[in-house]
mmCIF file of C-alpha atoms in Angstrom:
data_model
loop_
_atom_site.group_PDB
_atom_site.id
_atom_site.type_symbol
_atom_site.label_atom_id
_atom_site.label_comp_id
_atom_site.label_asym_id
_atom_site.label_seq_id
_atom_site.Cartn_x
_atom_site.Cartn_y
_atom_site.Cartn_z
ATOM 1 C CA MET A 1 220.778 38.050 65.959
ATOM 2 C CA LYS A 2 217.185 37.614 65.170
ATOM 3 C CA SER A 3 216.795 34.261 66.784
ATOM 4 C CA GLN A 4 218.470 35.893 69.886
ATOM 5 C CA ILE A 5 215.772 38.598 70.483
ATOM 6 C CA PRO A 6 212.705 36.152 70.487
ATOM 7 C CA LEU A 7 214.708 33.992 73.000
ATOM 8 C CA PHE A 8 215.353 37.134 75.193
ATOM 9 C CA ILE A 9 211.769 37.840 75.159
ATOM 10 C CA LEU A 10 210.776 34.364 75.808
ATOM 11 C CA SER A 11 213.217 34.386 78.831
ATOM 12 C CA LEU A 12 211.925 37.889 80.126
ATOM 13 C CA ALA A 13 208.356 36.533 79.595
ATOM 14 C CA ILE A 14 209.189 33.473 81.652
ATOM 15 C CA VAL A 15 210.812 35.513 84.411
ATOM 16 C CA ILE A 16 207.628 37.903 84.621
ATOM 17 C CA MET A 17 205.327 34.858 84.696
ATOM 18 C CA VAL A 18 207.380 33.183 87.416
ATOM 19 C CA ALA A 19 207.648 36.192 89.479
ATOM 20 C CA GLY A 20 203.808 36.854 89.233
ATOM 21 C CA CYS A 21 202.681 33.411 89.760
ATOM 22 C CA GLN A 22 201.606 31.612 92.903
ATOM 23 C CA SER A 23 200.724 28.095 93.654
ATOM 24 C CA ILE A 24 198.246 27.131 96.563
ATOM 25 C CA ARG A 25 197.786 23.868 98.153
ATOM 26 C CA GLU A 26 196.211 23.407 101.591
ATOM 27 C CA MET A 27 194.207 20.835 103.441
ATOM 28 C CA HIS A 28 191.600 21.742 106.001
ATOM 29 C CA TYR A 29 189.535 19.431 108.097
ATOM 30 C CA PHE A 30 185.835 20.117 109.631
ATOM 31 C CA LYS A 31 183.457 18.415 112.011
ATOM 32 C CA ASP A 32 179.872 18.014 111.779
ATOM 33 C CA LYS A 33 178.252 19.705 114.671
ATOM 34 C CA ALA A 34 174.979 17.641 114.626
ATOM 35 C CA GLY A 35 176.457 14.353 113.982
ATOM 36 C CA ASN A 36 176.464 11.675 116.619
ATOM 37 C CA PRO A 37 178.794 10.235 116.028
ATOM 38 C CA PRO A 38 180.042 13.400 114.220
ATOM 39 C CA ASN A 39 181.029 13.263 110.598
ATOM 40 C CA TYR A 40 184.444 14.702 109.538
ATOM 41 C CA TYR A 41 185.082 16.502 106.222
ATOM 42 C CA ARG A 42 188.334 17.160 104.473
ATOM 43 C CA LEU A 43 188.567 20.308 102.179
ATOM 44 C CA GLN A 44 191.236 20.401 99.712
ATOM 45 C CA ILE A 45 192.522 23.860 98.418
ATOM 46 C CA LYS A 46 194.219 24.127 95.176
ATOM 47 C CA GLY A 47 194.827 27.251 93.040
ATOM 48 C CA HIS A 48 197.147 28.966 90.824
ATOM 49 C CA ALA A 49 197.655 32.681 90.149
ATOM 50 C CA PHE A 50 199.625 34.154 87.264
ATOM 51 C CA LEU A 51 200.825 37.751 86.552
ATOM 52 C CA THR A 52 199.389 39.097 89.889
ATOM 53 C CA SER A 53 200.498 40.452 93.162
ATOM 54 C CA SER A 54 197.733 38.682 94.992
ATOM 55 C CA ARG A 55 198.745 36.778 98.006
ATOM 56 C CA TYR A 56 196.791 33.880 99.409
ATOM 57 C CA LEU A 57 196.247 33.620 103.272
ATOM 58 C CA SER A 58 193.914 31.453 105.569
ATOM 59 C CA GLY A 59 193.749 31.121 109.215
ATOM 60 C CA ASN A 60 191.358 31.288 112.225
ATOM 61 C CA PHE A 61 190.496 34.840 113.194
ATOM 62 C CA ASP A 62 188.480 36.562 115.893
ATOM 63 C CA GLU A 63 184.777 36.408 114.596
ATOM 64 C CA GLU A 64 183.824 39.594 115.722
ATOM 65 C CA ALA A 65 186.885 41.283 114.150
ATOM 66 C CA VAL A 66 186.017 39.491 110.662
ATOM 67 C CA ASN A 67 182.335 40.461 110.818
ATOM 68 C CA TYR A 68 183.120 44.293 111.894
ATOM 69 C CA TYR A 69 185.746 44.371 109.105
ATOM 70 C CA PHE A 70 183.496 43.106 106.375
ATOM 71 C CA GLY A 71 180.542 45.025 107.639
ATOM 72 C CA GLU A 72 181.854 48.341 108.673
ATOM 73 C CA ILE A 73 185.488 49.108 108.267
ATOM 74 C CA GLU A 74 186.578 50.821 104.975
ATOM 75 C CA GLN A 75 188.630 48.164 103.152
ATOM 76 C CA PRO A 76 191.941 49.077 101.578
ATOM 77 C CA GLN A 77 192.265 50.075 98.093
ATOM 78 C CA SER A 78 192.442 47.630 95.243
ATOM 79 C CA VAL A 79 190.511 44.850 97.282
ATOM 80 C CA LYS A 80 188.005 43.078 95.355
ATOM 81 C CA PHE A 81 186.341 40.537 97.886
ATOM 82 C CA GLU A 82 183.329 38.199 97.328
ATOM 83 C CA SER A 83 182.142 37.054 100.795
ATOM 84 C CA LYS A 84 180.438 33.663 100.777
ATOM 85 C CA GLN A 85 179.168 32.270 103.930
ATOM 86 C CA LEU A 86 176.958 29.306 105.066
ATOM 87 C CA ASP A 87 174.318 30.190 107.522
ATOM 88 C CA SER A 88 172.829 27.453 109.731
ATOM 89 C CA LYS A 89 168.919 27.235 109.497
ATOM 90 C CA GLN A 90 168.657 25.397 112.787
ATOM 91 C CA PRO A 91 170.742 25.375 116.087
ATOM 92 C CA ASN A 92 173.587 22.681 116.282
ATOM 93 C CA GLN A 93 173.621 22.417 112.502
ATOM 94 C CA GLY A 94 176.656 23.130 110.121
ATOM 95 C CA ILE A 95 180.254 22.439 110.171
ATOM 96 C CA GLU A 96 183.112 23.914 112.198
ATOM 97 C CA PRO A 97 186.763 23.752 111.453
ATOM 98 C CA ILE A 98 188.618 21.468 113.841
ATOM 99 C CA GLY A 99 190.930 23.481 116.292
ATOM 100 C CA SER A 100 189.344 26.800 115.603
ATOM 101 C CA ASP A 101 188.918 27.689 119.174
ATOM 102 C CA GLY A 102 185.566 29.325 118.358
ATOM 103 C CA LYS A 103 186.987 31.617 115.850
ATOM 104 C CA LYS A 104 186.056 32.096 112.241
ATOM 105 C CA PHE A 105 187.951 30.350 109.294
ATOM 106 C CA VAL A 106 188.797 32.612 106.530
ATOM 107 C CA LEU A 107 190.511 32.078 103.197
ATOM 108 C CA MET A 108 191.832 35.049 101.231
ATOM 109 C CA LEU A 109 193.284 35.674 97.942
ATOM 110 C CA SER A 110 194.001 39.289 97.523
ATOM 111 C CA THR A 111 196.445 41.931 96.790
ATOM 112 C CA ASN A 112 196.122 43.096 100.453
ATOM 113 C CA SER A 113 195.759 39.963 102.485
ATOM 114 C CA ASP A 114 198.541 41.225 104.852
ATOM 115 C CA ALA A 115 196.522 44.505 105.316
ATOM 116 C CA ILE A 116 193.352 42.678 106.170
ATOM 117 C CA SER A 117 194.863 40.425 108.525
ATOM 118 C CA THR A 118 196.520 43.259 110.241
ATOM 119 C CA ALA A 119 193.139 44.778 110.438
ATOM 120 C CA PHE A 120 191.819 41.925 112.285
ATOM 121 C CA GLY A 121 194.638 41.817 114.660
ATOM 122 C CA ASN A 122 194.297 45.797 115.024
ATOM 123 C CA PHE A 123 190.686 45.352 115.899
ATOM 124 C CA VAL A 124 191.267 42.659 118.512
ATOM 125 C CA GLU A 125 194.047 44.752 120.155
ATOM 126 C CA SER A 126 191.732 47.823 120.134
ATOM 127 C CA LYS A 127 188.836 45.849 121.706
ATOM 128 C CA GLU A 128 191.145 44.256 124.486
ATOM 129 C CA THR A 129 192.323 47.530 125.228
ATOM 130 C CA GLN A 130 188.653 49.105 125.594
ATOM 131 C CA LEU A 131 187.740 45.899 127.680
ATOM 132 C CA TYR A 132 190.829 46.586 129.831
ATOM 133 C CA LEU A 133 189.988 50.159 130.236
ATOM 134 C CA ALA A 134 186.262 49.547 130.870
ATOM 135 C CA ARG A 135 187.213 47.089 133.732
ATOM 136 C CA ILE A 136 189.277 49.528 135.387
ATOM 137 C CA ILE A 137 186.612 52.210 135.255
ATOM 138 C CA ASN A 138 183.902 49.677 136.350
ATOM 139 C CA ARG A 139 186.202 48.431 139.033
ATOM 140 C CA ASP A 140 186.220 51.803 140.446
ATOM 141 C CA LYS A 141 182.602 52.405 140.056
ATOM 142 C CA LEU A 142 182.097 48.835 141.606
ATOM 143 C CA ILE A 143 184.204 49.606 144.617
ATOM 144 C CA GLU A 144 182.365 53.019 144.976
ATOM 145 C CA LEU A 145 179.120 51.179 144.970
ATOM 146 C CA GLU A 146 180.095 48.543 147.272
ATOM 147 C CA GLU A 147 181.148 51.284 149.846
ATOM 148 C CA MET A 148 177.915 53.087 149.253
ATOM 149 C CA LYS A 149 176.089 49.723 149.852
ATOM 150 C CA VAL A 150 178.106 49.192 153.043
ATOM 151 C CA SER A 151 177.371 52.838 154.148
ATOM 152 C CA GLU A 152 173.541 52.264 153.545
ATOM 153 C CA ASN A 153 173.461 48.884 155.216
ATOM 154 C CA ALA A 154 175.156 50.402 158.431
ATOM 155 C CA GLU A 155 172.943 53.269 158.489
ATOM 156 C CA MET A 156 169.763 51.177 158.002
ATOM 157 C CA LYS A 157 171.023 48.972 160.980
ATOM 158 C CA ARG A 158 171.585 52.270 162.999
ATOM 159 C CA ARG A 159 168.103 53.359 162.245
ATOM 160 C CA ASN A 160 166.718 50.116 163.178
ATOM 161 C CA ARG A 161 168.633 49.967 166.422
ATOM 162 C CA MET A 162 167.197 53.452 167.127
ATOM 163 C CA ILE A 163 163.703 52.401 166.435
ATOM 164 C CA ILE A 164 163.945 49.411 168.851
ATOM 165 C CA LEU A 165 165.625 51.597 171.477
ATOM 166 C CA GLY A 166 162.822 54.168 171.350
ATOM 167 C CA GLU A 167 160.165 51.414 171.479
ATOM 168 C CA ASN A 168 162.102 49.809 174.618
ATOM 169 C CA TYR A 169 162.123 53.252 176.236
ATOM 170 C CA LEU A 170 158.547 54.049 175.776
ATOM 171 C CA ASN A 171 157.438 50.466 176.576
ATOM 172 C CA SER A 172 159.501 50.456 179.714
ATOM 173 C CA ILE A 173 157.307 53.543 181.096
ATOM 174 C CA THR A 174 154.395 52.709 183.364
ATOM 175 C CA VAL A 175 151.628 54.523 184.658
ATOM 176 C CA SER A 176 152.785 53.963 188.219
ATOM 177 C CA GLU A 177 156.166 55.354 187.813
ATOM 178 C CA SER A 178 157.197 58.686 189.375
ATOM 179 C CA PRO A 179 157.563 61.756 187.150
ATOM 180 C CA GLU A 180 161.233 61.778 187.929
ATOM 181 C CA SER A 181 161.816 58.132 186.742
ATOM 182 C CA ILE A 182 159.877 59.010 183.460
ATOM 183 C CA ARG A 183 162.005 62.210 183.198
ATOM 184 C CA ILE A 184 165.223 60.156 183.302
ATOM 185 C CA LYS A 185 164.123 57.666 180.769
ATOM 186 C CA LEU A 186 162.864 60.273 178.364
ATOM 187 C CA LEU A 187 166.116 62.311 178.672
ATOM 188 C CA ALA A 188 168.040 59.029 178.095
ATOM 189 C CA TYR A 189 166.029 58.375 174.866
ATOM 190 C CA LEU A 190 166.333 62.071 173.759
ATOM 191 C CA ASN A 191 170.004 62.005 174.272
ATOM 192 C CA ALA A 192 170.632 58.810 172.217
ATOM 193 C CA THR A 193 168.372 60.113 169.476
ATOM 194 C CA ALA A 194 170.326 63.275 169.398
ATOM 195 C CA GLU A 195 173.597 61.683 169.399
ATOM 196 C CA TYR A 196 172.511 59.522 166.432
ATOM 197 C CA PHE A 197 171.796 62.881 164.512
ATOM 198 C CA GLY A 198 175.331 64.083 165.458
ATOM 199 C CA ASN A 199 174.854 66.024 168.652
ATOM 200 C CA PRO A 200 177.841 65.703 170.861
ATOM 201 C CA GLN A 201 176.477 67.113 174.054
ATOM 202 C CA ASN A 202 174.047 65.146 176.549
ATOM 203 C CA PHE A 203 170.723 66.993 177.769
ATOM 204 C CA THR A 204 170.116 67.132 181.350
ATOM 205 C CA ASP A 205 166.955 69.124 180.942
ATOM 206 C CA LEU A 206 163.865 68.252 178.939
ATOM 207 C CA GLY A 207 163.255 71.805 178.022
ATOM 208 C CA VAL A 208 166.849 72.038 176.466
ATOM 209 C CA ALA A 209 166.409 68.919 174.663
ATOM 210 C CA GLN A 210 162.761 70.062 173.298
ATOM 211 C CA LYS A 211 164.501 73.207 172.147
ATOM 212 C CA TRP A 212 167.412 71.378 170.392
ATOM 213 C CA PHE A 213 164.997 69.248 168.690
ATOM 214 C CA MET A 214 162.616 72.342 167.405
ATOM 215 C CA ASP A 215 165.635 74.241 166.062
ATOM 216 C CA ASN A 216 167.087 71.403 164.249
ATOM 217 C CA ARG A 217 163.607 70.301 163.088
ATOM 218 C CA ASN A 218 163.953 70.925 159.334
ATOM 219 C CA SER A 219 167.557 69.218 159.060
ATOM 220 C CA LEU A 220 166.351 66.215 160.805
ATOM 221 C CA ILE A 221 163.268 65.657 158.779
ATOM 222 C CA ASN A 222 165.540 66.051 155.502
ATOM 223 C CA ARG A 223 168.015 63.464 156.619
#
């Protein structure tokens, strides 16, 4: 009976150790940015964890999500992380993981590896949603600005035509012309100008035209 108890304890210890252990073995390849031809490096990951619920996780994650997470987001409880990063001192120096597609390579051994990777994914999802909403809002603003631009361009063209029309009318008047001919030309110019400002009726008398312009002087100046 005495020999069975130590055997039972030993068996239980083995079960606990097996349940709480983890072996890690991975191989990653990196390319030198500055080399010509580039150099390639192999990184071999080996590790063992005993009597712990820690889980190993590696992969390429969105760089902004990684930076934001370790810089600003409150991390899950029980996470103890030591972040090590190689900063390039000069442009085009350093190494990058092969096939990373511009993402940041992360190795994690933590009790909350899944929670951390989920946080990365949630950040990317949130960022994409914000970008999508921003595109919709900006699209409406761009359409509105484009319509305003088209309207302003059309208005500018109309004003330029009115300026040219006025110059043509005034330049066509000569000293030798009869008063009636001058009156007709002035009425034509005043009618065109009044129509530009929204008057639907044609003037047949210079006095009526003068009165309309005087009555609407303030609104015409402010337009």
